[in-house]
mmCIF file of C-alpha atoms and ligand atoms in Angstrom:
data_model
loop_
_atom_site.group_PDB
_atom_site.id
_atom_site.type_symbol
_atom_site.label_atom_id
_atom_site.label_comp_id
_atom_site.label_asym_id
_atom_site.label_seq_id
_atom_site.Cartn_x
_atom_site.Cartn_y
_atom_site.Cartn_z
ATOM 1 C CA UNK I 1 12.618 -17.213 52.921
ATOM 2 C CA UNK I 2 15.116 -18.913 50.761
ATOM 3 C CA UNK I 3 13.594 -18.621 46.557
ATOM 4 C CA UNK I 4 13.983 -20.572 43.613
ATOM 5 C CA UNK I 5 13.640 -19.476 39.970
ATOM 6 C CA UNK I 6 13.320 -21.201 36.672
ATOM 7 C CA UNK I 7 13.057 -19.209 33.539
ATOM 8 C CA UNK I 8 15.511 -16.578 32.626
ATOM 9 C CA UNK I 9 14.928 -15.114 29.305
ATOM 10 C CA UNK I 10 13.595 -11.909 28.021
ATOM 11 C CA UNK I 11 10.932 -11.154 31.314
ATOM 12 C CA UNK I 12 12.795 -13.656 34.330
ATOM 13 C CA UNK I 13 15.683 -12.401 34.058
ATOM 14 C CA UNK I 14 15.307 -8.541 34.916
ATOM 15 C CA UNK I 15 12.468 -9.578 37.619
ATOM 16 C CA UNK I 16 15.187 -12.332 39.095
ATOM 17 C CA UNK I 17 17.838 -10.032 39.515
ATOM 18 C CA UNK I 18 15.181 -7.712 41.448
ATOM 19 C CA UNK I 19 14.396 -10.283 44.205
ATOM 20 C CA UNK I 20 18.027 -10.320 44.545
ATOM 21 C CA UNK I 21 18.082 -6.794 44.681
ATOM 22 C CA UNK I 22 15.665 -6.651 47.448
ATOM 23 C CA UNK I 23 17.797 -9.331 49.381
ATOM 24 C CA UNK I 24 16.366 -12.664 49.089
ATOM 25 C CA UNK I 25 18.550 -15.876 48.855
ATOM 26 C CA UNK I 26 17.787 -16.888 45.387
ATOM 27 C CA UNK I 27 18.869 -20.291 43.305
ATOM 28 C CA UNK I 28 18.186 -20.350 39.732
ATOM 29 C CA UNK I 29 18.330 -22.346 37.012
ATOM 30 C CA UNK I 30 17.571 -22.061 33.094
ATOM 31 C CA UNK I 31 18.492 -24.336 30.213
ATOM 32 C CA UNK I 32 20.330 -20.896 28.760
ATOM 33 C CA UNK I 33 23.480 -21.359 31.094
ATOM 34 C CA UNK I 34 24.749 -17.743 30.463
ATOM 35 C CA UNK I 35 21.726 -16.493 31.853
ATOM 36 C CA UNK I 36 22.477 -18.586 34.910
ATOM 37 C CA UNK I 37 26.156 -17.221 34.756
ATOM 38 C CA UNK I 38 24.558 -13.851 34.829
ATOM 39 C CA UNK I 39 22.656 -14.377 37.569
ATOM 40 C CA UNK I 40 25.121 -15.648 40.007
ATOM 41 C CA UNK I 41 27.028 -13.022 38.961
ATOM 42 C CA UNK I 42 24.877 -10.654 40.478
ATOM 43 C CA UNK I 43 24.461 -12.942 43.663
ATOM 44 C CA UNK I 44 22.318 -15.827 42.851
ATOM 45 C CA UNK I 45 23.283 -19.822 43.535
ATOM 46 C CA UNK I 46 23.268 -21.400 39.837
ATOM 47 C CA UNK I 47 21.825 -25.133 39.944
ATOM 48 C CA UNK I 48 22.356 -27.856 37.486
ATOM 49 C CA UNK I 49 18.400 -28.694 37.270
ATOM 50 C CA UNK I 50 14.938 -28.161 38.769
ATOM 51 C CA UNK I 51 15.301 -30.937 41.427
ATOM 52 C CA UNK I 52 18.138 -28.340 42.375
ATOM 53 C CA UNK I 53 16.661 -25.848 42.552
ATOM 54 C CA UNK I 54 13.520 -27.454 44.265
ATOM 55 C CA UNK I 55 15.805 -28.821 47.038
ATOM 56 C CA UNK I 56 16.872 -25.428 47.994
ATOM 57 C CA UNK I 57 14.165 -23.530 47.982
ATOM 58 C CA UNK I 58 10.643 -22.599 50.270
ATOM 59 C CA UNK I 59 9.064 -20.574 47.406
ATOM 60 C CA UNK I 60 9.925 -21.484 43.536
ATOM 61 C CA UNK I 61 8.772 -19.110 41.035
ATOM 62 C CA UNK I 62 8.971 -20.235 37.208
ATOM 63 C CA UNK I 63 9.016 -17.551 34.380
ATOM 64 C CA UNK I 64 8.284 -20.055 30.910
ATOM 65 C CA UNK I 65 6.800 -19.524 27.659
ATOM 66 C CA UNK I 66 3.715 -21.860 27.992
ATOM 67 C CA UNK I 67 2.207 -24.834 29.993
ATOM 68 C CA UNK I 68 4.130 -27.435 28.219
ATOM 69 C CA UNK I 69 7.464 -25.668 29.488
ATOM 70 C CA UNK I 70 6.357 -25.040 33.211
ATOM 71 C CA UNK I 71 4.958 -29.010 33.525
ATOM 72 C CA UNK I 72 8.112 -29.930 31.669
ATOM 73 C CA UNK I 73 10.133 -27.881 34.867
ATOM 74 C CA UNK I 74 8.083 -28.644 37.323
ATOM 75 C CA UNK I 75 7.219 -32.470 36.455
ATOM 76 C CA UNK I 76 9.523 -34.037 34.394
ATOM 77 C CA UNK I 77 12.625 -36.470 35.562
ATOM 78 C CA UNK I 78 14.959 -33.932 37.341
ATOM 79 C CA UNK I 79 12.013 -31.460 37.632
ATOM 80 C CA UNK I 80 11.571 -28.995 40.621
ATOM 81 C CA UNK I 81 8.912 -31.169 42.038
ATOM 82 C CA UNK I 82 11.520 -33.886 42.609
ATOM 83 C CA UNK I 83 13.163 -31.558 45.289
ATOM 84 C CA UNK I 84 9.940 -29.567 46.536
ATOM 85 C CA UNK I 85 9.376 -29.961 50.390
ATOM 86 C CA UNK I 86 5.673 -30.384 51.702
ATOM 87 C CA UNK I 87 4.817 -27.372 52.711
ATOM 88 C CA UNK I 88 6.093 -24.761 49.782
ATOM 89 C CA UNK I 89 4.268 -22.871 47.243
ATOM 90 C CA UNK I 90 4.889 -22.757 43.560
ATOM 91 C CA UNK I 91 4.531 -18.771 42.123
ATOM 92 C CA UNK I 92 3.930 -19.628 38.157
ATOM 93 C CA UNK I 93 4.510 -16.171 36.913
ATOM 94 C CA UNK I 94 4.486 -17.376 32.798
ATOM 95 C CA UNK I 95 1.046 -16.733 30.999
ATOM 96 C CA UNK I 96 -0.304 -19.727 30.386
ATOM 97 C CA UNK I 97 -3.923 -21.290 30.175
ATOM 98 C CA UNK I 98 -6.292 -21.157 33.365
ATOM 99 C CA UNK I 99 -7.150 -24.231 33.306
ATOM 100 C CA UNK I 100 -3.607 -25.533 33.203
ATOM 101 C CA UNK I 101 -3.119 -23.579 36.234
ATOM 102 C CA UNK I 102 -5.898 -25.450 37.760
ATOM 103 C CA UNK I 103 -4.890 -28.967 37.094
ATOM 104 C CA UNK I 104 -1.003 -28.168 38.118
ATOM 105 C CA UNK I 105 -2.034 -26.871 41.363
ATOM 106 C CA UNK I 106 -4.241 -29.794 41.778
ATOM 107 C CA UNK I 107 -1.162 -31.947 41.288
ATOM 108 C CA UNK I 108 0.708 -29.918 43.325
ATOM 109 C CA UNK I 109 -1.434 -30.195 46.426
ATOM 110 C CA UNK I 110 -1.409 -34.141 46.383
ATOM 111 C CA UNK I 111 2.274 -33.421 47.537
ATOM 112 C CA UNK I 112 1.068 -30.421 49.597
ATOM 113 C CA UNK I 113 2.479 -27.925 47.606
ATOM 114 C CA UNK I 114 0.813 -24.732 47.620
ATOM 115 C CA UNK I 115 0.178 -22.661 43.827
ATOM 116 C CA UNK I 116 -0.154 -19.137 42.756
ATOM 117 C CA UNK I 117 -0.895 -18.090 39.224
ATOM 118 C CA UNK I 118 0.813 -14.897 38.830
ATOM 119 C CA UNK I 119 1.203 -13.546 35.145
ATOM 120 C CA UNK I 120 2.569 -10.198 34.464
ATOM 121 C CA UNK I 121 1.673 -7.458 32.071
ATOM 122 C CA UNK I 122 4.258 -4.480 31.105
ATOM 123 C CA UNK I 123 6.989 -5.840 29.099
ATOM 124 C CA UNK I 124 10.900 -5.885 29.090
ATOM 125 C CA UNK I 125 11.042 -2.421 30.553
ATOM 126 C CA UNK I 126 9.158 -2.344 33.041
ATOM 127 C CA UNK I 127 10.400 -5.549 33.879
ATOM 128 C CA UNK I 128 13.961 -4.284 34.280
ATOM 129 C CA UNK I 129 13.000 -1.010 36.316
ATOM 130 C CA UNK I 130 10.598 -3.220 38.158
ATOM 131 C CA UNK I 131 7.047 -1.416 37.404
ATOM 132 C CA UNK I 132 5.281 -4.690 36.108
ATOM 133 C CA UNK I 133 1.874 -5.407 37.179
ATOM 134 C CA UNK I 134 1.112 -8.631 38.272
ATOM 135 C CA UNK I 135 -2.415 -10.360 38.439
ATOM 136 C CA UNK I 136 -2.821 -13.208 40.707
ATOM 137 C CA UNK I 137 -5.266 -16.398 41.307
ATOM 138 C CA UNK I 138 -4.855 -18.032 44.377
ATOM 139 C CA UNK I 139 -5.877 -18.365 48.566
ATOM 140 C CA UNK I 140 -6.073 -15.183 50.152
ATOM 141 C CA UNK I 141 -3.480 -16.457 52.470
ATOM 142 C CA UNK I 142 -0.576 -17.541 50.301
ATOM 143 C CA UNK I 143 -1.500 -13.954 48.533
ATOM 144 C CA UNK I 144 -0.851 -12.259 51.573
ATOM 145 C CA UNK I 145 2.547 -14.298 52.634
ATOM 146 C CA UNK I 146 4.302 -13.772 49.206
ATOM 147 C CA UNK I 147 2.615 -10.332 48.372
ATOM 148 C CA UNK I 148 5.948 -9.135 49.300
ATOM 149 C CA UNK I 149 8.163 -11.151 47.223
ATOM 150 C CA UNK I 150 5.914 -10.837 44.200
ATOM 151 C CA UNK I 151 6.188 -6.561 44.943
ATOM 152 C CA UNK I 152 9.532 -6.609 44.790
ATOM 153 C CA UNK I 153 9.503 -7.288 41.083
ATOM 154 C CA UNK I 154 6.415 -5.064 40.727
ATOM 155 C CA UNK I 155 4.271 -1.516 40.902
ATOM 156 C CA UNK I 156 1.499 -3.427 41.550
ATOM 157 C CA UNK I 157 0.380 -6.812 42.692
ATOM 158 C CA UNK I 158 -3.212 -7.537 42.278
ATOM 159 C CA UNK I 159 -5.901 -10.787 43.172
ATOM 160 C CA UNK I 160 -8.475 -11.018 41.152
ATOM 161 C CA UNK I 161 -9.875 -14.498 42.686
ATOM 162 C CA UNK I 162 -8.971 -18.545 42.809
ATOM 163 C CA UNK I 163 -6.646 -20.575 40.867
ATOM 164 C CA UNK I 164 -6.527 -19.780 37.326
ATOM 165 C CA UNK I 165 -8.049 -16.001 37.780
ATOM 166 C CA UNK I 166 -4.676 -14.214 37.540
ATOM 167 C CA UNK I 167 -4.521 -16.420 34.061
ATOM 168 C CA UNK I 168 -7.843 -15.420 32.956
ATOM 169 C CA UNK I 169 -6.970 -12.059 33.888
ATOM 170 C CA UNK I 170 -3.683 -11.843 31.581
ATOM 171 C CA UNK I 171 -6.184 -13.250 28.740
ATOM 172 C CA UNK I 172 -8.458 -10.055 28.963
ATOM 173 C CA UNK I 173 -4.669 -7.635 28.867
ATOM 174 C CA UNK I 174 -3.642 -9.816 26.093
ATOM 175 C CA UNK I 175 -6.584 -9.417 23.913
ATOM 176 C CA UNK I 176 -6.791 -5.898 24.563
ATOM 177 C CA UNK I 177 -3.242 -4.835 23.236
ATOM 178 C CA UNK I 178 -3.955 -7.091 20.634
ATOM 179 C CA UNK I 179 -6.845 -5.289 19.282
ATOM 180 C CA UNK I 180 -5.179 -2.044 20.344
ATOM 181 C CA UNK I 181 -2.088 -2.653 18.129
ATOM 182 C CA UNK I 182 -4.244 -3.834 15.038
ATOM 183 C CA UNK I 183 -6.074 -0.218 15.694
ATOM 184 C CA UNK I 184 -3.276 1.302 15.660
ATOM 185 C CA UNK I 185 -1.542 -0.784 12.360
ATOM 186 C CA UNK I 186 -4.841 -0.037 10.491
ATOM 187 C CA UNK I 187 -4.917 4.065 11.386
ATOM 188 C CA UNK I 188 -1.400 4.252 10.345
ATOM 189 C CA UNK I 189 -1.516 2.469 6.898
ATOM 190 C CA UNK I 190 -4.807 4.794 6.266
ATOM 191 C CA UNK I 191 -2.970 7.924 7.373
ATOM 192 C CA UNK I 192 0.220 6.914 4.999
ATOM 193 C CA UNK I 193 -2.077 6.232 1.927
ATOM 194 C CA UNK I 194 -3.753 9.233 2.499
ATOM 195 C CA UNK I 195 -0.174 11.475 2.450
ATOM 196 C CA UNK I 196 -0.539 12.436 6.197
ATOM 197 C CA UNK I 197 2.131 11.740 8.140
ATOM 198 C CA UNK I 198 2.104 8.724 10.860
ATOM 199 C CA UNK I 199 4.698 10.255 12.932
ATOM 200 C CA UNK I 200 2.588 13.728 13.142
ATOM 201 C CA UNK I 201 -1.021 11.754 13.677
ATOM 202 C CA UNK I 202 1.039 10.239 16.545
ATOM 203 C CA UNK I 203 1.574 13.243 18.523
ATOM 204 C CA UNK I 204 -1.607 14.970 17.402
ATOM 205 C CA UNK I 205 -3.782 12.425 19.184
ATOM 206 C CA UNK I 206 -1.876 10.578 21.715
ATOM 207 C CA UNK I 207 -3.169 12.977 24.528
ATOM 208 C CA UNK I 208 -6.634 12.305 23.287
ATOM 209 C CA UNK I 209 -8.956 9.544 23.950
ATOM 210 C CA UNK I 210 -7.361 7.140 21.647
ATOM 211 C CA UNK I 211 -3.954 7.664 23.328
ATOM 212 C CA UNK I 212 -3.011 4.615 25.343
ATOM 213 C CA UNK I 213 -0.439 3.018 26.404
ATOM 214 C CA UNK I 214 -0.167 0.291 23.777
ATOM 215 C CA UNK I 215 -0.365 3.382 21.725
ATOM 216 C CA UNK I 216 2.831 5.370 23.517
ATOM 217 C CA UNK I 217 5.235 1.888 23.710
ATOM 218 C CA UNK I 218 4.006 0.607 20.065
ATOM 219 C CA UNK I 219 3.801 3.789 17.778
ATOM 220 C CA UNK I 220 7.494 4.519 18.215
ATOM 221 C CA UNK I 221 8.621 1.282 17.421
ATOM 222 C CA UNK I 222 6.261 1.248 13.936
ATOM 223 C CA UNK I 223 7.431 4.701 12.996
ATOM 224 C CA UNK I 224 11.313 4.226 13.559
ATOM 225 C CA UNK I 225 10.609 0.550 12.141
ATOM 226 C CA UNK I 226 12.304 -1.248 14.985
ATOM 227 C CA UNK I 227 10.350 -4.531 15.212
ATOM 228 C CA UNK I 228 12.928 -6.768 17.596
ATOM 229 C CA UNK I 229 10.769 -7.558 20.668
ATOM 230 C CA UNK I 230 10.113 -7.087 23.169
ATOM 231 C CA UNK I 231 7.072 -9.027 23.015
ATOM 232 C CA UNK I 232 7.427 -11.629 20.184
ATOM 233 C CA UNK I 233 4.231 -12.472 18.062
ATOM 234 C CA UNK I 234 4.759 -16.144 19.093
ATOM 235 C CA UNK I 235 4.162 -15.377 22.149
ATOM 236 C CA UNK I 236 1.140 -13.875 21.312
ATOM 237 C CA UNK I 237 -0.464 -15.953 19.375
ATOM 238 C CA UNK I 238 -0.351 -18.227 22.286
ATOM 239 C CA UNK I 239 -1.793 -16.135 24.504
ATOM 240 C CA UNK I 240 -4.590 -15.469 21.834
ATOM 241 C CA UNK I 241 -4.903 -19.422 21.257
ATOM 242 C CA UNK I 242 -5.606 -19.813 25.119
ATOM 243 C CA UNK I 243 -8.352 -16.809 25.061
ATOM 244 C CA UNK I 244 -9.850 -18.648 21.980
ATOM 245 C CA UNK I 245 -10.019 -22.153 23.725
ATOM 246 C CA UNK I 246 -10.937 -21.155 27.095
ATOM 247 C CA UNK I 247 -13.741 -18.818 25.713
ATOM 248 C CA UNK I 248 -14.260 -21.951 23.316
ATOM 249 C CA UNK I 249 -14.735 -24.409 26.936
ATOM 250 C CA UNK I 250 -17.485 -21.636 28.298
ATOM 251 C CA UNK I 251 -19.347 -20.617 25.130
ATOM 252 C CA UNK I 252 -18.220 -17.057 24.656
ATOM 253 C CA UNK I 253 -17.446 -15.570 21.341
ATOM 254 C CA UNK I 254 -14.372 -13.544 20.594
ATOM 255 C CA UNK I 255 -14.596 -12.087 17.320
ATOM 256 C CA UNK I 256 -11.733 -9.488 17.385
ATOM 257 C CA UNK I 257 -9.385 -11.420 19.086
ATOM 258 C CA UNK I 258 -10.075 -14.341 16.469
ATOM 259 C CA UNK I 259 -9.481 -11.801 13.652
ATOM 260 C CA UNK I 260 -5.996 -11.076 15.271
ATOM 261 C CA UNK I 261 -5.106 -13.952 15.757
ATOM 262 C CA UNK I 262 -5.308 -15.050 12.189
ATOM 263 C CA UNK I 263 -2.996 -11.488 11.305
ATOM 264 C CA UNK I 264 -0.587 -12.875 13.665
ATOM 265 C CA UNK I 265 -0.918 -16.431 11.742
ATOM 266 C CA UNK I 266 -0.363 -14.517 8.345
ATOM 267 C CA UNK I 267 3.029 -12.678 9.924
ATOM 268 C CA UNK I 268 3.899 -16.731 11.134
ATOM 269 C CA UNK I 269 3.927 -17.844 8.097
ATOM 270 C CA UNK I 270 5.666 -15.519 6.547
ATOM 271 C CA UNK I 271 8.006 -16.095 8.662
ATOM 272 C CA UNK I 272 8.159 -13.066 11.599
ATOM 273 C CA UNK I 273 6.997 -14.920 14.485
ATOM 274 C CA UNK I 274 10.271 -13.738 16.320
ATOM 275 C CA UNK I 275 9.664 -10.014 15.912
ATOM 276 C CA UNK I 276 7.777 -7.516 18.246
ATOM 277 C CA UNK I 277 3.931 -7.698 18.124
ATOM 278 C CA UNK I 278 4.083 -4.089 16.833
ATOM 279 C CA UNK I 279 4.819 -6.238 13.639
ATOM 280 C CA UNK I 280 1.188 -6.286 12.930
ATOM 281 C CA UNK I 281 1.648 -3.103 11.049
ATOM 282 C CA UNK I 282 3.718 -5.512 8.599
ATOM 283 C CA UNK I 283 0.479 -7.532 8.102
ATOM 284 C CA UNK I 284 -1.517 -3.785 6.848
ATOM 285 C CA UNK I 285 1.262 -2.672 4.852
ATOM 286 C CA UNK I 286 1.461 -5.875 2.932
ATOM 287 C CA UNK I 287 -2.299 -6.081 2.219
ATOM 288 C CA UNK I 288 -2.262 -2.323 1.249
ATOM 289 C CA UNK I 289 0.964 -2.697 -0.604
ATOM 290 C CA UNK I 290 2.299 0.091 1.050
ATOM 291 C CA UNK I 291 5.282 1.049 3.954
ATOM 292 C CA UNK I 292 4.748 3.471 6.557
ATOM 293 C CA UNK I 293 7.371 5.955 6.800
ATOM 294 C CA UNK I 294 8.046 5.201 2.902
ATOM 295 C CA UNK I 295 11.425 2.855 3.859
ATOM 296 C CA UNK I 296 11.360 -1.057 4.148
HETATM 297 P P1 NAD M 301 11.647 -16.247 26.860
HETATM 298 O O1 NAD M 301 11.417 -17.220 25.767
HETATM 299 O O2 NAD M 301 12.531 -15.054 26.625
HETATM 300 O O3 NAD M 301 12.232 -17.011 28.160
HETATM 301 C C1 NAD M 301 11.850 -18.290 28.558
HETATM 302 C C2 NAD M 301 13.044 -18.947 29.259
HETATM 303 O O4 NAD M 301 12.609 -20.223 29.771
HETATM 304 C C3 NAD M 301 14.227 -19.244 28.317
HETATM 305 O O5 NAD M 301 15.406 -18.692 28.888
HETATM 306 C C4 NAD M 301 14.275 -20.785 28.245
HETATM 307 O O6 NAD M 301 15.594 -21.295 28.129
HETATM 308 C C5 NAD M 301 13.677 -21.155 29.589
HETATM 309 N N1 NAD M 301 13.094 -22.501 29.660
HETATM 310 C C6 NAD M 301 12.144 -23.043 28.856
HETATM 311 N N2 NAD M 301 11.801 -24.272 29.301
HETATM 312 C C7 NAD M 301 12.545 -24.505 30.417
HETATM 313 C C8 NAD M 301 12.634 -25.587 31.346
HETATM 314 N N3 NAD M 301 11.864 -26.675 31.214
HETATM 315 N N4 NAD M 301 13.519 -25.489 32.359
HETATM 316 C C9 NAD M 301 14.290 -24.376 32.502
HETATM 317 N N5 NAD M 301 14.231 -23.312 31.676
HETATM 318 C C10 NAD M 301 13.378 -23.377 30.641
HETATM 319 O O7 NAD M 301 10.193 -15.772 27.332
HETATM 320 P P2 NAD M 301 9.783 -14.398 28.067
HETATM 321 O O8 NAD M 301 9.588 -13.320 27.048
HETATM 322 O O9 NAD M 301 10.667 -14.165 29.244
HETATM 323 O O10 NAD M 301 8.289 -14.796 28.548
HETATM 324 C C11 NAD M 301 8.055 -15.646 29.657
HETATM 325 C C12 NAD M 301 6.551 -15.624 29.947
HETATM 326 O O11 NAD M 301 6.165 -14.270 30.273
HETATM 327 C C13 NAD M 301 5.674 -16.057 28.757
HETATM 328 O O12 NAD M 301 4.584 -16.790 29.229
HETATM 329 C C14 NAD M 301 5.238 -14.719 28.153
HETATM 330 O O13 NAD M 301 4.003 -14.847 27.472
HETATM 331 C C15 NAD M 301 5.131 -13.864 29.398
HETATM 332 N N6 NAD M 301 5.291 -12.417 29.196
HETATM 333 C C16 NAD M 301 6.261 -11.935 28.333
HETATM 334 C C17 NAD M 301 6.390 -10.553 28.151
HETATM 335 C C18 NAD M 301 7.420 -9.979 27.202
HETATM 336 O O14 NAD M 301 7.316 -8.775 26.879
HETATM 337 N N7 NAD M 301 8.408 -10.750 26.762
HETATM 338 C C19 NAD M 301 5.546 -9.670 28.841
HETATM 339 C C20 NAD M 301 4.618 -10.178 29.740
HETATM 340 C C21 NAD M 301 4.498 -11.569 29.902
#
């Protein structure tokens, strides 16, 4: 099964270099040619565009930042679909809106190209050490025949339904650590005000029932006051932007996530849409007029 990726930034990268490590034949390509250099330094075939990479490939997965970026790779002059043969699938492992899943595997399957939506939840780390779980939309029987290739980037590799499910899925993940981090932001800044320490509230209830996850990867980054991402607010807001106008296109309400999403907005425009989405403590402090952990 020869593979093709596009995408190598903060996520494709790691995950890349573990379908090498699990011995596929892999050709890449990215605009970023150092991360293509890197790559075919560990054993990859570097390509000059996404026809390239198309051309040699049975089984392309792309790793973008939104919808616009993954039609841009797959459709545009030069584009991976150029070079696709009849007959192989397209793994879109980037979060992106459901319904834009839906109407690029319906252009894909005029030229008999098959789809899976794939995003991934987990982050950077888990990306490297290749833990990240991945939620899928798609036939049963292009699930099955890749399941493989998708595990070897993963600790788990789930379906959750059709075309656009493992999207809708992602939206549910996103809007929960969104919430979860504002929780957490909003417990911290009380905590400060109130002269108990953050750090100490941290490892008093962690093991408790508000303990998470989000809690255990996001708390140590607010307390030491490291907001480089991992998992930039941009991002984010996108991902809260397609929860909002899919839930918008089915008449459901999202009142929390619409709330955080207009923190993230506030953080935007003043100008930290690169950092970490832990950053949302920034937007508590600033309202409260206060800094956890007493240092800028
Ligand atoms: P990133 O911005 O670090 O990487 C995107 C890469 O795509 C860049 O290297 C860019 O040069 C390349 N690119 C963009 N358009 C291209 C094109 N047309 N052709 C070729 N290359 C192109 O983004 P990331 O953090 O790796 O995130 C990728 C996706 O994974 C996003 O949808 C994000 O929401 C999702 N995600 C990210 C994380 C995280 O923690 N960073 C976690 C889970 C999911």
């Amino acid at each position: 099964m020869k593979v093709g990726f596009i995408g190598l930034g903060i996520m494709g990268r790691p995950m890349c270099k573990n379908v090498l490590k699990a011995g596929y034949e892999v050709t890449v390509f990215d605009f970023n040619t150092a991360a293509v250099e890197d790559l075919v330094a560990c054993g990859a075939k570097g390509a000059k565009s996404g026809k390239e990479v198309g051309e040699n490939c049975d089984v392309l997965i792309t790793m973008l930042p939104n919808s616009p970026h993954v039609k841009a790779a797959l459709f545009n002059e030069n584009g991976a679909a150029e070079g696709l043969k009849a007959g192989s699938v397209v793994i879109d492992m980037s979060s992106i809106n459901p319904v834009e899943s839906q109407n690029i595997a319906a252009k894909l399957a005029e030229m008999n190209v098959g789809f899976l939506d794939a995003p991934v939840s987990g982050g950077e780390p888990k990306a490297i050490d290749g833990t990240i779980s991945v939620m899928v939309g798609g036939d049963q029987e292009l699930f099955d025949k890749y399941y493989d290739l998708m595990k070897s980037m993963a600790g788990s590799v789930v379906r959750t339904g059709a075309v656009g499910a493992g999207n809708t899925t992602k939206l549910a993940n996103q809007m929960i650590v969104a919430v979860n981090i504002a929780a957490l932001s909003e417990a911290f800044v009380l905590c400060e005000k109130a002269g108990v320490d953050p750090q100490l509230v941290f490892e008093a209830i962690r093991g408790g029932l508000a303990g998470s996850t989000v809690m255990n990867a996001k708390a140590p980054m607010m307390l030491s006051r490291n907001f480089e991402p991992g998992f930039r607010i941009e991002l984010h807001i996108k991902d809260l932007q397609n929860a909002l106008d899919t839930s918008h296109s089915i008449n459901v309400s999202l009142p929390l996530t619409a709330q955080v999403m207009e923190m993230m907005q506030a953080l935007k425009i003043d100008g930290r849409e690169k950092k970490d989405h832990s950053a949302l403590l920034n937007y508590y402090e600033k309202i409260n007029n206060i800094t956890v952990g007493g240092k800028n």
